[in-house]
Tab-separated table of C-alpha atoms and ligand atoms in Angstrom:
chain	number	residue	atom	x	y	z
A	1410	UNK	CA	196.857	134.566	-109.401
A	1411	UNK	CA	196.740	136.825	-106.296
A	1412	UNK	CA	197.066	135.315	-102.829
A	1413	UNK	CA	196.937	138.254	-100.424
A	1414	UNK	CA	193.852	139.842	-101.938
A	1415	UNK	CA	192.686	141.646	-98.794
A	1416	UNK	CA	195.993	143.445	-98.284
A	1417	UNK	CA	197.145	146.557	-100.145
A	1418	UNK	CA	200.658	147.920	-100.473
A	1419	UNK	CA	202.084	148.650	-97.022
A	1420	UNK	CA	202.846	152.343	-96.572
A	1421	UNK	CA	204.515	154.459	-93.928
A	1422	UNK	CA	201.859	156.205	-91.826
A	1423	UNK	CA	203.878	157.342	-88.806
A	1424	UNK	CA	203.848	156.417	-85.132
A	1425	UNK	CA	200.246	157.515	-84.501
A	1426	UNK	CA	198.768	155.215	-87.124
A	1427	UNK	CA	196.403	152.525	-85.862
A	1428	UNK	CA	196.414	150.688	-89.187
A	1429	UNK	CA	198.003	147.262	-88.586
A	1430	UNK	CA	198.995	147.139	-92.266
A	1431	UNK	CA	201.162	150.258	-92.148
A	1432	UNK	CA	204.727	151.042	-91.126
A	1433	UNK	CA	204.903	153.193	-88.011
A	1434	UNK	CA	208.668	153.851	-88.082
A	1435	UNK	CA	210.055	152.440	-91.321
A	1436	UNK	CA	209.912	155.320	-93.758
A	1437	UNK	CA	211.954	154.103	-96.768
A	1438	UNK	CA	212.790	157.562	-98.132
A	1439	UNK	CA	213.682	159.161	-94.763
A	1440	UNK	CA	217.328	160.214	-94.578
A	1441	UNK	CA	219.385	158.959	-91.668
A	1442	UNK	CA	222.904	160.340	-91.858
A	1443	UNK	CA	223.963	160.181	-95.487
A	1444	UNK	CA	221.640	157.363	-96.612
A	1445	UNK	CA	217.916	156.707	-96.779
A	1446	UNK	CA	216.393	154.091	-94.495
A	1447	UNK	CA	215.830	151.870	-97.502
A	1448	UNK	CA	219.494	152.119	-98.535
A	1449	UNK	CA	220.696	151.422	-95.019
A	1450	UNK	CA	218.418	148.556	-94.066
A	1451	UNK	CA	218.314	146.465	-97.262
A	1452	UNK	CA	215.619	144.125	-95.921
A	1453	UNK	CA	215.230	140.623	-97.278
A	1454	UNK	CA	212.437	138.033	-97.008
A	1455	UNK	CA	213.496	134.443	-96.272
A	1456	UNK	CA	211.677	132.243	-98.778
A	1457	UNK	CA	211.801	129.151	-96.557
A	1458	UNK	CA	210.082	130.633	-93.518
A	1459	UNK	CA	207.559	132.691	-95.435
A	1460	UNK	CA	206.481	130.562	-98.387
A	1461	UNK	CA	207.709	127.011	-97.766
A	1462	UNK	CA	207.464	126.285	-94.024
A	1463	UNK	CA	204.273	124.826	-92.594
A	1464	UNK	CA	205.048	125.789	-88.961
A	1465	UNK	CA	205.505	122.205	-87.801
A	1466	UNK	CA	207.769	121.628	-84.814
A	1467	UNK	CA	209.351	118.448	-83.385
A	1468	UNK	CA	206.178	117.828	-81.364
A	1469	UNK	CA	203.442	118.670	-83.792
A	1470	UNK	CA	202.241	118.944	-87.364
A	1471	UNK	CA	202.197	122.124	-89.379
A	1472	UNK	CA	199.532	124.684	-88.575
A	1473	UNK	CA	200.037	127.246	-91.350
A	1474	UNK	CA	197.101	127.963	-93.621
A	1475	UNK	CA	198.490	129.167	-96.936
A	1476	UNK	CA	196.292	129.820	-99.966
A	1477	UNK	CA	198.874	128.166	-102.246
A	1478	UNK	CA	198.762	124.882	-100.328
A	1479	UNK	CA	195.948	123.589	-102.513
A	1480	UNK	CA	198.670	122.811	-105.077
A	1481	UNK	CA	201.377	120.158	-104.957
A	1482	UNK	CA	204.688	119.301	-106.644
A	1483	UNK	CA	205.884	121.722	-109.310
A	1484	UNK	CA	202.491	123.483	-109.326
A	1485	UNK	CA	203.000	124.326	-105.675
A	1486	UNK	CA	206.520	125.594	-106.406
A	1487	UNK	CA	205.120	127.852	-109.140
A	1488	UNK	CA	202.291	129.103	-106.933
A	1489	UNK	CA	204.835	130.005	-104.270
A	1490	UNK	CA	206.766	132.134	-106.770
A	1491	UNK	CA	203.561	134.024	-107.611
A	1492	UNK	CA	202.743	134.487	-103.938
A	1493	UNK	CA	206.313	135.535	-103.153
A	1494	UNK	CA	206.475	138.316	-105.718
A	1495	UNK	CA	203.045	139.611	-104.668
A	1496	UNK	CA	204.281	139.639	-101.059
A	1497	UNK	CA	207.580	141.397	-101.934
A	1498	UNK	CA	205.711	144.062	-103.893
A	1499	UNK	CA	203.124	144.686	-101.173
A	1500	UNK	CA	205.740	144.815	-98.420
A	1501	UNK	CA	208.142	146.890	-100.508
A	1502	UNK	CA	211.234	144.839	-99.661
A	1503	UNK	CA	214.318	145.174	-101.834
A	1504	UNK	CA	215.592	141.578	-101.407
A	1505	UNK	CA	214.795	137.908	-100.896
A	1506	UNK	CA	216.867	134.800	-100.092
A	1507	UNK	CA	216.372	131.063	-100.663
A	1508	UNK	CA	217.826	127.561	-100.415
A	1509	UNK	CA	217.584	125.406	-103.544
A	1510	UNK	CA	214.972	123.109	-101.972
A	1511	UNK	CA	212.776	126.032	-100.886
A	1512	UNK	CA	211.975	127.017	-104.433
A	1513	UNK	CA	211.771	123.656	-106.231
A	1514	UNK	CA	211.064	120.094	-105.068
A	1515	UNK	CA	213.823	117.499	-105.178
A	1516	UNK	CA	213.402	114.941	-107.945
A	1517	UNK	CA	214.257	111.247	-107.953
A	1518	UNK	CA	217.760	111.992	-109.169
A	1519	UNK	CA	220.154	114.935	-109.031
A	1520	UNK	CA	219.467	115.514	-112.723
A	1521	UNK	CA	215.697	115.720	-112.085
A	1522	UNK	CA	216.263	118.037	-109.105
A	1523	UNK	CA	218.376	120.327	-111.290
A	1524	UNK	CA	215.729	120.289	-114.028
A	1525	UNK	CA	213.072	121.299	-111.480
A	1526	UNK	CA	215.351	124.071	-110.286
A	1527	UNK	CA	215.937	125.298	-113.836
A	1528	UNK	CA	212.185	125.579	-114.439
A	1529	UNK	CA	211.555	127.598	-111.275
A	1530	UNK	CA	214.692	129.717	-111.669
A	1531	UNK	CA	213.519	130.684	-115.163
A	1532	UNK	CA	210.136	131.655	-113.711
A	1533	UNK	CA	211.751	133.687	-110.910
A	1534	UNK	CA	213.993	135.411	-113.446
A	1535	UNK	CA	210.915	136.378	-115.418
A	1536	UNK	CA	209.185	137.785	-112.328
A	1537	UNK	CA	212.333	139.690	-111.363
A	1538	UNK	CA	212.190	141.596	-114.646
A	1539	UNK	CA	209.026	143.403	-113.492
A	1540	UNK	CA	209.993	143.595	-109.835
A	1541	UNK	CA	212.275	145.842	-107.792
A	1542	UNK	CA	213.088	142.919	-105.504
A	1543	UNK	CA	216.514	141.393	-106.048
A	1544	UNK	CA	218.239	138.266	-104.793
A	1545	UNK	CA	220.315	139.037	-101.696
A	1546	UNK	CA	221.648	135.480	-101.536
A	1547	UNK	CA	220.942	131.883	-102.317
A	1548	UNK	CA	222.407	128.733	-100.833
A	1549	UNK	CA	222.354	124.961	-101.123
A	1550	UNK	CA	220.378	123.050	-98.519
A	1551	UNK	CA	222.909	120.344	-97.682
A	1552	UNK	CA	221.303	119.304	-94.432
A	1553	UNK	CA	217.630	118.197	-94.763
A	1554	UNK	CA	217.829	115.129	-96.985
A	1555	UNK	CA	218.743	111.839	-95.160
A	1556	UNK	CA	221.839	111.501	-97.386
A	1557	UNK	CA	223.414	114.238	-95.220
A	1558	UNK	CA	222.951	112.185	-92.049
A	1559	UNK	CA	226.721	112.214	-91.355
A	1560	UNK	CA	227.422	115.645	-92.801
A	1561	UNK	CA	227.801	117.137	-96.268
A	1562	UNK	CA	231.335	118.315	-97.159
A	1563	UNK	CA	232.364	117.000	-93.745
A	1564	UNK	CA	230.684	113.618	-94.230
A	1565	UNK	CA	232.743	110.448	-93.730
A	1566	UNK	CA	231.304	109.330	-97.099
A	1567	UNK	CA	233.131	110.676	-100.175
A	1568	UNK	CA	230.033	110.160	-102.349
A	1569	UNK	CA	228.163	112.559	-100.084
A	1570	UNK	CA	231.046	115.035	-100.401
A	1571	UNK	CA	230.663	114.804	-104.183
A	1572	UNK	CA	226.878	115.211	-103.987
A	1573	UNK	CA	227.264	118.277	-101.761
A	1574	UNK	CA	229.811	119.742	-104.165
A	1575	UNK	CA	227.412	119.182	-107.067
A	1576	UNK	CA	224.665	121.039	-105.214
A	1577	UNK	CA	227.011	123.927	-104.433
A	1578	UNK	CA	228.064	124.030	-108.107
A	1579	UNK	CA	224.414	124.285	-109.145
A	1580	UNK	CA	223.795	126.901	-106.443
A	1581	UNK	CA	226.580	129.086	-107.826
A	1582	UNK	CA	225.138	128.772	-111.333
A	1583	UNK	CA	221.658	129.687	-110.059
A	1584	UNK	CA	223.095	132.626	-108.120
A	1585	UNK	CA	224.799	133.909	-111.238
A	1586	UNK	CA	221.649	133.430	-113.321
A	1587	UNK	CA	219.556	135.474	-110.882
A	1588	UNK	CA	222.205	138.098	-110.093
A	1589	UNK	CA	222.609	137.136	-106.413
A	1590	UNK	CA	224.702	139.703	-104.553
A	1591	UNK	CA	226.001	137.123	-102.075
A	1592	UNK	CA	226.232	133.364	-101.715
A	1593	UNK	CA	225.796	131.776	-98.269
A	1594	UNK	CA	227.283	128.678	-96.691
A	1595	UNK	CA	225.535	127.542	-93.544
A	1596	UNK	CA	226.976	124.224	-92.425
A	1597	UNK	CA	223.994	122.738	-90.639
A	1598	UNK	CA	225.491	119.252	-90.773
A	1599	UNK	CA	229.124	120.377	-91.018
A	1600	UNK	CA	230.056	119.382	-87.520
A	1601	UNK	CA	229.838	116.277	-85.401
A	1602	UNK	CA	227.478	114.534	-83.077
A	1603	UNK	CA	230.249	112.793	-81.138
A	1604	UNK	CA	234.035	112.707	-81.319
A	1605	UNK	CA	233.932	108.964	-80.627
A	1606	UNK	CA	233.486	108.139	-84.332
A	1607	UNK	CA	234.803	111.353	-85.910
A	1608	UNK	CA	238.000	112.259	-87.770
A	1609	UNK	CA	237.813	115.956	-86.931
A	1610	UNK	CA	240.953	116.934	-88.853
A	1611	UNK	CA	239.889	115.247	-92.099
A	1612	UNK	CA	236.372	116.684	-91.846
A	1613	UNK	CA	237.652	120.232	-91.381
A	1614	UNK	CA	240.231	119.816	-94.150
A	1615	UNK	CA	237.486	118.596	-96.492
A	1616	UNK	CA	235.292	121.544	-95.630
A	1617	UNK	CA	238.225	123.810	-96.489
A	1618	UNK	CA	238.664	121.892	-99.766
A	1619	UNK	CA	235.013	122.409	-100.747
A	1620	UNK	CA	235.241	126.151	-100.036
A	1621	UNK	CA	238.339	126.423	-102.247
A	1622	UNK	CA	236.575	124.563	-105.057
A	1623	UNK	CA	233.592	126.939	-104.726
A	1624	UNK	CA	235.864	129.992	-104.884
A	1625	UNK	CA	237.561	128.591	-108.004
A	1626	UNK	CA	234.300	127.694	-109.736
A	1627	UNK	CA	232.660	131.071	-109.020
A	1628	UNK	CA	235.719	132.723	-110.569
A	1629	UNK	CA	235.590	130.386	-113.555
A	1630	UNK	CA	231.936	131.182	-114.342
A	1631	UNK	CA	232.272	134.893	-113.543
A	1632	UNK	CA	229.962	134.861	-110.490
A	1633	UNK	CA	231.271	137.739	-108.410
A	1634	UNK	CA	228.914	137.530	-105.402
A	1635	UNK	CA	230.343	137.992	-101.914
A	1636	UNK	CA	230.770	134.577	-100.268
A	1637	UNK	CA	229.421	134.411	-96.725
A	1638	UNK	CA	229.871	131.888	-93.921
A	1639	UNK	CA	226.981	131.808	-91.467
A	1640	UNK	CA	228.282	130.654	-88.085
A	1641	UNK	CA	226.154	128.653	-85.670
A	1642	UNK	CA	227.575	126.712	-82.738
A	1643	UNK	CA	225.233	123.732	-82.718
A	1644	UNK	CA	221.803	122.450	-83.762
A	1645	UNK	CA	221.376	120.126	-85.509
A	1646	UNK	CA	224.956	118.939	-84.743
A	1647	UNK	CA	226.253	119.040	-81.191
A	1648	UNK	CA	229.269	120.967	-82.475
A	1649	UNK	CA	229.328	122.909	-85.731
A	1650	UNK	CA	232.748	123.752	-87.217
A	1651	UNK	CA	231.722	127.369	-87.948
A	1652	UNK	CA	230.926	127.792	-84.264
A	1653	UNK	CA	231.028	131.582	-84.130
A	1654	UNK	CA	232.802	134.446	-85.908
A	1655	UNK	CA	236.043	133.962	-83.991
A	1656	UNK	CA	236.351	130.255	-84.793
A	1657	UNK	CA	235.068	130.799	-88.336
A	1658	UNK	CA	237.692	133.480	-88.885
A	1659	UNK	CA	240.428	131.203	-87.559
A	1660	UNK	CA	239.177	128.467	-89.913
A	1661	UNK	CA	239.221	130.823	-92.914
A	1662	UNK	CA	242.734	132.011	-92.104
A	1663	UNK	CA	244.044	128.499	-91.510
A	1664	UNK	CA	242.780	127.364	-94.924
A	1665	UNK	CA	243.830	130.568	-96.727
A	1666	UNK	CA	240.234	131.571	-97.487
A	1667	UNK	CA	239.961	134.839	-95.549
A	1668	UNK	CA	240.070	137.076	-98.625
A	1669	UNK	CA	237.158	135.281	-100.262
A	1670	UNK	CA	234.627	135.235	-97.449
A	1671	UNK	CA	232.821	137.443	-94.975
A	1672	UNK	CA	230.267	136.480	-92.339
A	1673	UNK	CA	226.492	136.350	-92.386
A	1674	UNK	CA	225.642	136.904	-88.752
A	1675	UNK	CA	222.407	135.617	-87.293
A	1676	UNK	CA	221.211	136.993	-83.950
A	1677	UNK	CA	219.843	133.700	-82.632
A	1678	UNK	CA	223.016	131.840	-83.645
A	1679	UNK	CA	225.044	134.372	-81.676
A	1680	UNK	CA	223.006	133.804	-78.537
A	1681	UNK	CA	223.232	130.019	-78.985
A	1682	UNK	CA	227.014	130.463	-79.005
A	1683	UNK	CA	226.792	132.268	-75.671
A	1684	UNK	CA	227.395	135.671	-77.252
A	1685	UNK	CA	225.265	138.715	-77.785
A	1686	UNK	CA	224.225	139.551	-81.348
A	1687	UNK	CA	226.316	142.706	-81.144
A	1688	UNK	CA	229.377	140.739	-80.022
A	1689	UNK	CA	229.336	138.752	-83.264
A	1690	UNK	CA	228.719	141.889	-85.323
A	1691	UNK	CA	231.526	143.784	-83.559
A	1692	UNK	CA	233.961	140.893	-83.845
A	1693	UNK	CA	233.305	140.611	-87.572
A	1694	UNK	CA	233.320	144.387	-88.094
A	1695	UNK	CA	236.646	145.116	-86.447
A	1696	UNK	CA	238.252	142.395	-88.581
A	1697	UNK	CA	236.664	143.734	-91.783
A	1698	UNK	CA	234.550	140.574	-92.062
A	1699	UNK	CA	230.989	141.832	-91.534
A	1700	UNK	CA	229.069	140.850	-94.664
A	1701	UNK	CA	225.364	140.405	-93.990
A	1702	UNK	CA	222.832	139.735	-91.258
A	1703	UNK	CA	220.122	137.169	-90.590
A	1704	UNK	CA	217.787	139.355	-88.572
A	1705	UNK	CA	215.858	137.499	-85.901
A	1706	UNK	CA	215.924	136.921	-82.156
A	1707	UNK	CA	215.936	133.969	-79.797
A	1708	UNK	CA	213.626	133.379	-76.866
A	1709	UNK	CA	215.381	134.133	-73.575
A	1710	UNK	CA	213.909	131.042	-71.904
A	1711	UNK	CA	214.491	128.532	-74.705
A	1712	UNK	CA	217.875	127.095	-75.561
A	1713	UNK	CA	217.363	126.512	-79.265
A	1714	UNK	CA	217.060	128.439	-82.507
A	1715	UNK	CA	213.544	129.852	-82.188
A	1716	UNK	CA	214.014	132.282	-85.116
A	1717	UNK	CA	211.555	134.874	-83.825
A	1718	UNK	CA	210.969	138.066	-85.728
A	1719	UNK	CA	213.176	140.788	-84.229
A	1720	UNK	CA	211.200	143.137	-81.975
A	1721	UNK	CA	213.686	143.757	-79.159
A	1722	UNK	CA	214.598	147.397	-79.664
A	1723	UNK	CA	217.778	147.279	-77.578
A	1724	UNK	CA	219.009	144.516	-79.843
A	1725	UNK	CA	218.144	146.416	-83.041
A	1726	UNK	CA	219.820	149.567	-81.680
A	1727	UNK	CA	223.056	147.742	-80.841
A	1728	UNK	CA	222.982	145.889	-84.161
A	1729	UNK	CA	222.454	149.078	-86.146
A	1730	UNK	CA	225.229	150.769	-84.158
A	1731	UNK	CA	227.626	148.145	-85.528
A	1732	UNK	CA	226.193	148.332	-89.039
A	1733	UNK	CA	226.454	152.145	-89.180
A	1734	UNK	CA	230.019	151.952	-87.851
A	1735	UNK	CA	230.710	149.430	-90.589
A	1736	UNK	CA	229.622	152.025	-93.158
A	1737	UNK	CA	226.571	149.852	-93.976
A	1738	UNK	CA	226.535	146.251	-95.107
A	1739	UNK	CA	227.949	146.647	-98.610
A	1740	UNK	CA	226.343	143.930	-100.730
A	1741	UNK	CA	224.764	142.426	-97.598
A	1742	UNK	CA	221.385	143.100	-96.056
A	1743	UNK	CA	219.011	142.318	-93.218
A	1744	UNK	CA	217.411	139.002	-94.113
A	1745	UNK	CA	214.516	138.028	-91.864
A	1746	UNK	CA	215.566	134.474	-91.094
A	1747	UNK	CA	212.535	134.422	-88.835
A	1748	UNK	CA	209.287	132.541	-88.619
A	1749	UNK	CA	205.882	133.461	-87.288
A	1750	UNK	CA	204.963	131.477	-84.180
A	1751	UNK	CA	203.063	128.229	-84.652
A	1752	UNK	CA	199.964	129.932	-83.293
A	1753	UNK	CA	200.223	132.762	-85.842
A	1754	UNK	CA	199.135	130.576	-88.717
A	1755	UNK	CA	197.142	132.960	-90.888
A	1756	UNK	CA	198.652	134.477	-94.048
A	1757	UNK	CA	198.123	137.998	-92.630
A	1758	UNK	CA	200.521	137.150	-89.803
A	1759	UNK	CA	203.334	137.087	-92.380
A	1760	UNK	CA	202.698	140.799	-92.957
A	1761	UNK	CA	202.382	141.659	-89.262
A	1762	UNK	CA	205.663	139.857	-88.570
A	1763	UNK	CA	207.633	141.591	-91.304
A	1764	UNK	CA	206.154	144.999	-90.467
A	1765	UNK	CA	207.152	144.462	-86.814
A	1766	UNK	CA	210.701	143.514	-87.805
A	1767	UNK	CA	211.110	146.369	-90.276
A	1768	UNK	CA	209.761	148.939	-87.821
A	1769	UNK	CA	212.031	147.592	-85.075
A	1770	UNK	CA	215.129	147.955	-87.253
A	1771	UNK	CA	214.006	151.429	-88.362
A	1772	UNK	CA	213.851	152.501	-84.698
A	1773	UNK	CA	217.216	150.802	-84.126
A	1774	UNK	CA	218.727	152.733	-87.020
A	1775	UNK	CA	217.335	156.100	-85.882
A	1776	UNK	CA	218.425	155.702	-82.276
A	1777	UNK	CA	221.841	154.261	-83.149
A	1778	UNK	CA	222.574	157.140	-85.521
A	1779	UNK	CA	221.718	159.665	-82.771
A	1780	UNK	CA	223.843	157.802	-80.225
A	1781	UNK	CA	226.735	157.924	-82.672
A	1782	UNK	CA	226.204	161.601	-83.609
A	1783	UNK	CA	226.153	162.591	-79.947
A	1784	UNK	CA	229.055	160.258	-79.098
A	1785	UNK	CA	227.096	158.740	-76.214
A	1786	UNK	CA	229.137	155.522	-76.133
A	1787	UNK	CA	232.034	156.722	-78.267
A	1788	UNK	CA	232.748	159.668	-75.930
A	1789	UNK	CA	232.996	157.327	-72.951
A	1790	UNK	CA	235.140	154.874	-74.917
A	1791	UNK	CA	237.507	157.591	-76.133
A	1792	UNK	CA	237.912	158.841	-72.600
A	1793	UNK	CA	238.409	155.356	-71.114
A	1794	UNK	CA	241.317	154.598	-73.447
A	1795	UNK	CA	243.005	157.979	-73.420
A	1796	UNK	CA	245.981	156.539	-71.489
A	1797	UNK	CA	247.098	155.054	-74.840
A	1798	UNK	CA	247.296	158.426	-76.554
A	1799	UNK	CA	250.256	159.746	-74.578
A	1800	UNK	CA	253.252	158.683	-72.488
A	1801	UNK	CA	253.806	154.999	-71.866
A	1802	UNK	CA	250.461	154.038	-73.471
A	1803	UNK	CA	251.471	155.710	-76.723
A	1804	UNK	CA	254.801	153.834	-76.592
A	1805	UNK	CA	252.901	150.535	-76.140
A	1806	UNK	CA	250.595	150.966	-79.125
A	1807	UNK	CA	253.381	152.335	-81.313
A	1808	UNK	CA	255.677	149.431	-80.460
A	1809	UNK	CA	258.315	151.678	-78.827
A	1810	UNK	CA	258.725	149.764	-75.619
A	1811	UNK	CA	259.627	146.369	-74.174
A	1812	UNK	CA	259.307	144.414	-70.932
A	1813	UNK	CA	262.408	146.050	-69.415
A	1814	UNK	CA	261.173	149.591	-70.068
A	1815	UNK	CA	257.684	148.705	-68.867
A	1816	UNK	CA	259.100	147.270	-65.644
A	1817	UNK	CA	261.014	150.506	-65.150
A	1818	UNK	CA	257.780	152.453	-65.633
A	1819	UNK	CA	255.854	150.188	-63.245
A	1820	UNK	CA	258.545	150.455	-60.568
A	1821	UNK	CA	258.292	154.235	-60.729
A	1822	UNK	CA	254.529	154.272	-60.144
A	1823	UNK	CA	253.432	155.391	-56.721
A	1824	UNK	CA	249.702	155.131	-57.378
A	1825	UNK	CA	247.535	153.579	-60.111
A	1826	UNK	CA	244.316	155.510	-60.702
A	1827	UNK	CA	241.386	153.849	-62.501
A	1828	UNK	CA	238.204	155.606	-63.516
A	1829	UNK	CA	234.543	154.568	-63.620
A	1830	UNK	CA	233.276	152.658	-66.668
A	1831	UNK	CA	229.998	154.642	-66.420
A	1832	UNK	CA	227.789	151.721	-67.459
A	1833	UNK	CA	224.627	152.857	-65.665
A	1834	UNK	CA	224.986	156.359	-67.070
A	1835	UNK	CA	225.257	154.968	-70.603
A	1836	UNK	CA	222.244	152.700	-70.132
A	1837	UNK	CA	220.128	155.568	-68.809
A	1838	UNK	CA	221.149	157.709	-71.766
A	1839	UNK	CA	220.236	154.956	-74.229
A	1840	UNK	CA	216.765	154.781	-72.663
A	1841	UNK	CA	216.459	158.541	-72.992
A	1842	UNK	CA	217.442	158.427	-76.681
A	1843	UNK	CA	215.057	155.551	-77.341
A	1844	UNK	CA	212.107	157.324	-75.747
A	1845	UNK	CA	212.943	160.560	-77.536
A	1846	UNK	CA	212.910	158.695	-80.838
A	1847	UNK	CA	209.432	157.382	-79.987
A	1848	UNK	CA	208.305	160.917	-79.269
A	1849	UNK	CA	209.683	161.900	-82.685
A	1850	UNK	CA	212.229	164.280	-81.159
B	1009	XUL	C1	219.602	127.752	-89.832
B	1009	XUL	C2	219.798	128.956	-90.661
B	1009	XUL	C3	219.732	128.750	-92.127
B	1009	XUL	C4	220.673	129.614	-92.882
B	1009	XUL	C5	220.752	129.307	-94.348
B	1009	XUL	O1	219.733	127.963	-88.479
B	1009	XUL	O2	219.975	130.034	-90.153
B	1009	XUL	O3	218.421	128.942	-92.538
B	1009	XUL	O4	220.349	130.963	-92.739
B	1009	XUL	O5	220.991	127.982	-94.606
B	1010	CO	CO1	220.188	131.965	-90.923
């Protein structure tokens, strides 16, 4: 059955197009540097926001009108698969992502839940045979059900630890079955509400234990997806253990897991942690830990995870700068972990939202590549740090000095000369590059 009957395949029509169902900047076959846009951007649709969510919020009921909502139970799950593959095809996206509970309803027992999953996974596998859309990643939702009230792998209750482990085990099997290129761990409940009743050390140790078991099991079943941790500082917990990339990286190193994981970085999680999106990307990149991206944006006036579709072009430029410098995302991609606003409740809005996000990242890619080619930031950076390429600076970075020698150097200085950081010049140049890209220059 078709669900988006009034919408044809979305094509690239260029920046002068007035067709709302066309890409204005995302031209999949256009070469940027040594890759096509499609190869670089590796877009993914988030199943939960696009096919499962009803747009409810803590203050009000769902508003979404979805043609598949006339079904319920397993029929609804099947209708969503049909709708999803029609959507992927029409949008021309190479990837999708899901949690276990997004694709199949939970049963009355774990066994029944797994049976439901098996049925839908088999259906998805069938659809994937005739589709170009692949699974970027899957994950276990170990946060929604009331059993996870005190956490999942970090719960005080060992039975809940076991239940979480069982869901991760099934998730790895499903990922293998569908050829997932990555497997994500987002610890929505892996944190605490208050320290007053929390054994922080045991909870973190247990989280480390679950990750080790997952690494071992994936190896055992021959599932070679890249494992990804998705940091978020808070919400729903008041403190999440994978707070940001820096604390997540420390965690991985402490538990000897750093060779088995990379990070899935979400823009809105970065801003919740008090960082910019590009800070998290840079931090992961320079440590060789940048794996994938949840592409969205927060609202500057709201202090929670609003998961808006990414339309801020400065943000997409700075993100793509990091991704290009990383040599791309490897097996990762740009998953739209983003939802249409509660007022954008019509099915068509799902297309407008994804087109907006894809076009915004296409502009980001084009501008970032030009900024890199012309060394707009890199030239300034090279120049700012040139004191480390000769003399005492060279000795410092090559480890040929010590405090005594440095004191000797400092005592001999008559004048210390600093130079401008040129921030306003760089910002003006970025604007110029952005506007030139609009003009197609
Ligand atoms: C929640 C969030 C999740 C993860 C996957 O903030 O980002 O949807 O991406 O569990
Ligand atoms: Co996310």
